[in-house]
Amino acid sequence: MTMCCMKLTMSVQDVGKNNITVMLLMGSLFLFSVASPSPHSGSSLVSPSVYIVRLRGESVHQRASAASETNAEILTDSNRLSFEAEEYAEFLKSSHDKLLAQVLVPNSYEKLYSYTYLINALSVKLHGDSYEVSALRDHPDVLFMEHETMFQKATTHTPDFLGLPHGAWLAAGGAKHAGEDVVIGMLDTGINPSHLSFTSDYYGPLKSWKGKCLVAESFPDGSCNHKIVGAQYFAKGIIAANLFNATYDFDSPFDGDGHGTHTSSIAAGNSGVPVIVHGNNYGYASGVAPRARLAVYKVIYRDGGFLSDVLAGIDQAVQDGVHVLSVSLGSTSGTYGVPALSIFDLSLLFAVKAGVVVVHAAGNNGPYPLSMNSFGPWMISVASGLSDRSYPNPVIFKGVGIFPGAGFSAGTPGEEFYPLIHAEDAFLNHTNAYEAEYYSYCQDASPFNRSLVAGKILICNFVEYYSGGAAVQFQAALITAKNLSAVGLIILREPTDVWRDKSNSFDPIPFTMPASFVMDANASSEILKRYKQKTKMNRDGQVREFGAYARLSDSRVASYKVQAPQVSSFSARGPTYANTVTSVFADILKPDILAPGSQIWGAWSPTATDVNGYSGQEFALLSGTSMATPHVAGVVALLRQTHPNWCPSIIQSAILTSATQYDTKGRRLLAQQPSANASQLLGAGTPFDFGYGAVNPTAALDPGLAFKTDFQDHINFLCTLPGADANTVQDATGGTCRTAPGARSSDLNIPSITIANLIGTRTVRRFVTNVADNEETYTASIRHPGGVKVAVKPAVFTIKPKTTLSFHLTFKAAENVQSFTFGSLTWMGSKGHVVYMPLSISANSVTG
Ligand SMILES: *[C@@H]1O[C@H](CO)[C@@H](O)[C@H](O)[C@H]1NC(C)=O
Ligand SMILES: *[C@@H]1O[C@H](CO)[C@@H](O)[C@H](O)[C@H]1NC(C)=O
Ligand SMILES: *[C@@H]1O[C@H](CO)[C@@H](O)[C@H](O)[C@H]1NC(C)=O
Ligand SMILES: *[C@@H]1O[C@H](CO)[C@@H](O)[C@H](O)[C@H]1NC(C)=O
Ligand SMILES: *[C@@H]1O[C@H](CO)[C@@H](O)[C@H](O)[C@H]1NC(C)=O
Ligand SMILES: *[C@@H]1O[C@H](CO)[C@@H](O)[C@H](O)[C@H]1NC(C)=O
């Protein structure tokens, strides 16, 4: 870390006083969710319960950085904290123990963790009653308490899709060097260390790395190498909650789940690893930064995880010296009050202060507005998009048409068509209507007439709520169809299925015989209708002639025709609340960036059991903002490698302002939208769907201008949030509000402007620094949000390298729009740099 993010006030050329004005007018993993009480309540809790307690007094990093501002200086070259820092950490730990002993009755509690590096806090499990909670809360050294919350886990092709081999990797010297010597910290479910994606060959030693590797169950000596440079796990919180199951959670950094192995391989898996699943080769995988190192912090488990463990992982990762933190998890219950002041967000703020770039999953609760699970403007919140690749598995219905289906399987033999038989026409006896419906899910072979089904394609029904989830149902139907010697299986989703707008988010899973899941309810109805037309029945309801024929194609072959990127339906959407109690919208843009997150191949743990179809396999295909996040973490590693002196806010700014709002064919990005029925609805995307746009790693390496923020800027931002006064912010961060009168959240020096409540006129100032090597002249180009007059001053400026200047944007409400409209300010550089700033404005009143 250098002093790159200190304010460059001395070199600010204030060209804002210039008179040139442009004035224009225009235009799943699904977990049980634990209802979490508000952070400041607690008196009505059942025992035992866990609290995170923030304490008065500086953390190790706060104390050291007060003097030096940098992370590196706190750590000595030996593999540990400096003696002084270590001593101070010990002092904090013992003061935590003393405080608990002083306030609480012996044996009525168990301390889980002392957090000392980034924050001065502890977590404690209380066995007793509410008295203990209030006794702690009332202690003068206790700043505030937060109840334990539950967290959940929120590539062969994507590096090519992102243009890396001929772009950002070239700048690094090719895939063999991309990400060299950058350490990506993975806050996840651990790692499968024996995977080919994580072997290491000719890496050199890593300078100033302090992390360590545990040797434990399924994680023997030698599990770490030059690729996996750190591996630790944090389980006190989940053990305290009695949810740790040693059978599949593993008392070690080993990944019994698969999720962390998957995300690690996306960020930094070796290049050229063959993706072989059930004997079929799906291509060759590579991480986005294939030469970066991985430091693994296991904080989340198969069935979820807990804040106390997550905080311990963050604290350790930053102390160890990771450069990037990839965080593919989020709270299941959201935050009560001001999300940016949650202890989770604040820990990540301190991580950024320490020089770490934080990349966080936006969440998977889309496609509805206000579904973001990532808040602090100091982190990069990643939305998920589709890449152009898909694995179509169509039902080819002879003389009728081709219907889309999902699932990986071989096709029916040859090119010939086979008779279709619906389960309801294949039973041994006449069954009553209720039984017929039940048996039509094909979960059991016994009611079927074998000779009728043999040699045909069996059609079975599907409803998501039937039992055990989709994958379990599919498995049983496949066993039934095989048992009956069917040549193929078509699973039709009933039009009444509740799965509705998640319709296209079903990921193909391997099917063990030719089979297709028709998830589009319209297509299902059509197949059924045409089957009935072509199947001749007797008067007594028995089939006289099977006249419907179809075949299934080999669906293990990828197609590259999807209009991409487009925003995945599950990807969480803005706007966000600044305060969830008062429902005031935040004046910041979330999510930040779109990266591939749908149907991503990644490394796997063969022991993992919670994604059906991949047990025993080395790779799995998964979707989620969890998968999008490590793509961006990998991009950060590439930037870090090329620009080792760039601080987190420059890297963040570079990634954001260089993002593209266009798909691979040059059309504006689309987003999968909420739909009233099971058909997928695509609409024009907005910044609330994709943030600044789709990540463009090659352009991010050379952004031209950067918008910098430092810790004080973030403190000032917090001070402007509704429900956060100077004292609250001081308690939460140790920082002092230094805001001018009338300061607003929209003043934070980020490359976007979001105004949730524009009344009359508002002027916003931004500072940009030229991070390119040459002087350049930038010209403003504005796309106007609806009903808002935007003026930028100056509209043209020339900026020398390494200097900073400011400009003003004035927004004037011209109509009472009363909902968000979107526009942009793009700075077009004379040397070819394009700096994009999204504008999201809700003009609520023209007079103010
Ligand atoms: C742990 O998981 C195994 C395998 O699913 C199960 O049989 C066992 O009952 C679980 N143990 C507890 C304590 O939940
Ligand atoms: C099964 O179906 C065949 C063909 O329709 C029929 O001849 C046979 O009687 C059926 N078997 C039973 C046990 O119902
Ligand atoms: C079919 O009929 C036989 C004999 O009546 C009975 O034992 C069997 O349970 C019936 N099967 C179904 C699927 O209803
Ligand atoms: C079908 O299942 C029955 C009952 O489990 C079993 O006896 C039979 O061998 C199976 N047949 C085939 C072809 O798998
Ligand atoms: C439903 O399917 C029919 C036949 O395939 C097609 O003509 C129609 O456009 C589809 N409707 C929708 C909304 O997809
Ligand atoms: C689904 O809803 C869309 C509007 O959201 C409508 O255009 C379409 O016809 C509907 N499709 C079906 C099968 O109901």
XYZ file of N, CA, C and O in Angstrom, residues 281-344:
256
model
N -16.408 -34.754 -21.685
C -15.548 -33.576 -21.583
C -16.311 -32.339 -22.032
O -16.718 -32.228 -23.180
N -16.495 -31.414 -21.089
C -17.241 -30.184 -21.386
C -16.324 -29.024 -21.754
O -16.776 -27.892 -21.847
N -15.042 -29.288 -21.909
C -14.136 -28.205 -22.273
C -12.986 -28.110 -21.286
O -12.692 -29.071 -20.559
N -12.341 -26.963 -21.256
C -11.167 -26.762 -20.402
C -11.375 -25.525 -19.552
O -11.741 -24.464 -20.055
N -11.141 -25.665 -18.258
C -11.448 -24.581 -17.331
C -10.228 -23.718 -17.048
O -9.093 -24.194 -17.099
N -10.490 -22.455 -16.731
C -9.443 -21.567 -16.252
C -10.060 -20.513 -15.354
O -11.167 -20.050 -15.592
N -9.336 -20.150 -14.321
C -9.754 -19.025 -13.516
C -9.522 -17.727 -14.276
O -8.821 -17.699 -15.291
N -10.090 -16.633 -13.760
C -9.914 -15.330 -14.409
C -8.472 -14.843 -14.227
O -7.905 -14.230 -15.128
N -7.889 -15.137 -13.081
C -6.475 -14.797 -12.837
C -5.750 -16.098 -12.510
O -5.485 -16.402 -11.344
N -5.418 -16.878 -13.541
C -4.947 -18.252 -13.293
C -3.626 -18.351 -12.543
O -3.293 -19.404 -12.045
N -2.902 -17.238 -12.436
C -1.648 -17.301 -11.684
C -1.742 -16.674 -10.301
O -0.753 -16.610 -9.575
N -2.904 -16.185 -9.958
C -3.036 -15.607 -8.617
C -3.017 -16.719 -7.579
O -3.237 -17.884 -7.892
N -2.719 -16.350 -6.346
C -2.699 -17.321 -5.244
C -4.022 -17.246 -4.511
O -4.716 -16.228 -4.547
N -4.303 -18.315 -3.788
C -5.561 -18.377 -3.050
C -5.292 -18.525 -1.557
O -4.482 -19.358 -1.156
N -5.977 -17.711 -0.779
C -5.945 -17.876 0.672
C -7.382 -18.165 1.095
O -8.284 -17.382 0.816
N -7.563 -19.301 1.727
C -8.906 -19.812 1.977
C -9.302 -19.571 3.427
O -8.553 -19.935 4.347
N -10.443 -18.952 3.620
C -10.977 -18.723 4.963
C -12.359 -19.353 4.996
O -13.312 -18.797 4.455
N -12.420 -20.531 5.577
C -13.710 -21.242 5.591
C -14.562 -20.688 6.728
O -14.185 -20.800 7.895
N -15.662 -20.078 6.377
C -16.520 -19.434 7.387
C -17.980 -19.842 7.216
O -18.841 -19.419 7.968
N -18.240 -20.643 6.193
C -19.631 -20.982 5.920
C -19.675 -22.463 5.571
O -18.697 -23.004 5.045
N -20.768 -23.087 5.892
C -20.831 -24.546 5.851
C -22.002 -24.980 4.983
O -22.697 -24.149 4.422
N -22.191 -26.289 4.879
C -23.175 -26.756 3.906
C -24.533 -26.099 4.098
O -25.177 -25.696 3.135
N -24.971 -25.991 5.332
C -26.310 -25.450 5.557
C -26.287 -23.979 5.961
O -27.280 -23.446 6.448
N -25.164 -23.300 5.751
C -25.109 -21.877 6.056
C -24.000 -21.581 7.042
O -23.153 -22.429 7.331
N -24.004 -20.371 7.536
C -22.936 -19.985 8.447
C -23.400 -18.827 9.308
O -24.562 -18.430 9.264
N -22.480 -18.274 10.081
C -22.862 -17.249 11.043
C -21.913 -16.067 11.023
O -20.709 -16.220 10.767
N -22.495 -14.916 11.317
C -21.761 -13.660 11.320
C -20.485 -13.749 12.154
O -19.436 -13.253 11.739
N -20.563 -14.373 13.330
C -19.386 -14.393 14.208
C -18.204 -15.064 13.509
O -17.061 -14.617 13.657
N -18.463 -16.122 12.746
C -17.383 -16.803 12.017
C -16.923 -15.970 10.819
O -15.724 -15.919 10.511
N -17.875 -15.344 10.145
C -17.542 -14.520 8.981
C -16.607 -13.378 9.401
O -15.600 -13.107 8.744
N -16.932 -12.734 10.519
C -16.094 -11.623 11.004
C -14.691 -12.106 11.342
O -13.705 -11.418 11.061
N -14.611 -13.298 11.918
C -13.298 -13.846 12.266
C -12.470 -14.076 10.998
O -11.268 -13.811 10.958
N -13.137 -14.545 9.948
C -12.451 -14.774 8.673
C -11.955 -13.479 8.057
O -10.821 -13.403 7.563
N -12.786 -12.444 8.089
C -12.395 -11.149 7.516
C -11.188 -10.599 8.281
O -10.191 -10.160 7.694
N -11.285 -10.644 9.609
C -10.234 -10.109 10.466
C -8.891 -10.796 10.158
O -7.855 -10.151 10.021
N -8.956 -12.122 10.022
C -7.736 -12.887 9.778
C -7.174 -12.627 8.377
O -5.971 -12.456 8.193
N -8.069 -12.586 7.389
C -7.621 -12.434 6.001
C -6.844 -11.127 5.820
O -5.796 -11.096 5.175
N -7.364 -10.059 6.401
C -6.712 -8.762 6.231
C -5.384 -8.745 6.979
O -4.368 -8.265 6.476
N -5.410 -9.336 8.161
C -4.184 -9.435 8.944
C -3.121 -10.247 8.193
O -1.938 -9.918 8.220
N -3.539 -11.283 7.483
C -2.603 -12.125 6.736
C -2.012 -11.405 5.533
O -0.971 -11.796 5.027
N -2.735 -10.393 5.040
C -2.197 -9.622 3.916
C -2.786 -9.974 2.560
O -2.121 -9.784 1.536
N -4.040 -10.464 2.519
C -4.659 -10.696 1.207
C -4.792 -9.356 0.477
O -4.884 -8.298 1.097
N -4.775 -9.397 -0.838
C -4.944 -8.177 -1.631
C -6.394 -7.958 -2.026
O -6.836 -6.835 -2.242
N -7.106 -9.059 -2.199
C -8.499 -9.015 -2.649
C -9.276 -9.949 -1.746
O -8.770 -11.002 -1.365
N -10.508 -9.580 -1.423
C -11.363 -10.459 -0.650
C -12.603 -10.746 -1.488
O -13.301 -9.828 -1.922
N -12.828 -12.040 -1.755
C -13.981 -12.437 -2.568
C -15.031 -13.008 -1.624
O -14.781 -14.001 -0.941
N -16.172 -12.356 -1.573
C -17.170 -12.665 -0.539
C -18.481 -13.086 -1.193
O -19.336 -12.258 -1.512
N -18.620 -14.393 -1.411
C -19.826 -14.903 -2.064
C -20.811 -15.404 -1.028
O -21.268 -16.542 -1.074
N -21.153 -14.546 -0.093
C -22.121 -14.929 0.920
C -22.799 -13.674 1.425
O -22.326 -12.562 1.200
N -23.933 -13.857 2.072
C -24.643 -12.705 2.595
C -25.586 -13.136 3.689
O -25.909 -14.322 3.830
N -26.034 -12.149 4.456
C -26.947 -12.416 5.562
C -28.288 -12.905 5.021
O -28.762 -12.448 3.996
N -28.887 -13.850 5.719
C -30.182 -14.360 5.267
C -31.321 -13.446 5.682
O -32.413 -13.538 5.153
N -31.065 -12.591 6.650
C -32.173 -11.832 7.208
C -32.114 -10.352 6.870
O -32.965 -9.588 7.283
N -31.101 -9.932 6.106
C -30.982 -8.515 5.795
C -30.567 -7.752 7.046
O -30.316 -8.327 8.104
N -30.475 -6.478 6.914
C -30.036 -5.670 8.044
C -31.178 -4.793 8.511
O -31.944 -4.279 7.709
N -31.229 -4.617 9.793
C -32.230 -3.761 10.382
C -31.615 -2.382 10.575
O -30.512 -2.275 11.111
N -32.291 -1.345 10.125
C -31.754 -0.004 10.313
C -30.885 0.417 9.139
O -31.298 0.325 7.993
N -29.676 0.867 9.447
C -28.773 1.380 8.410
C -27.829 0.252 7.991
O -26.902 -0.075 8.725
N -28.048 -0.350 6.819
C -27.218 -1.496 6.433
C -25.722 -1.175 6.411
O -24.907 -2.013 6.789
N -25.376 0.051 5.997
C -23.960 0.402 5.893
C -23.290 0.463 7.261
O -22.070 0.476 7.351
N -24.097 0.510 8.332
C -23.527 0.541 9.678
C -23.562 -0.826 10.353
O -23.258 -0.940 11.542
N -23.935 -1.856 9.621
C -23.897 -3.194 10.213
C -22.440 -3.564 10.443
O -21.537 -3.077 9.753
N -22.213 -4.424 11.389
C -20.837 -4.770 11.726
C -20.160 -5.497 10.561
O -18.951 -5.398 10.360
N -20.960 -6.182 9.758
C -20.426 -6.850 8.564
C -19.891 -5.810 7.585
O -18.740 -5.867 7.138
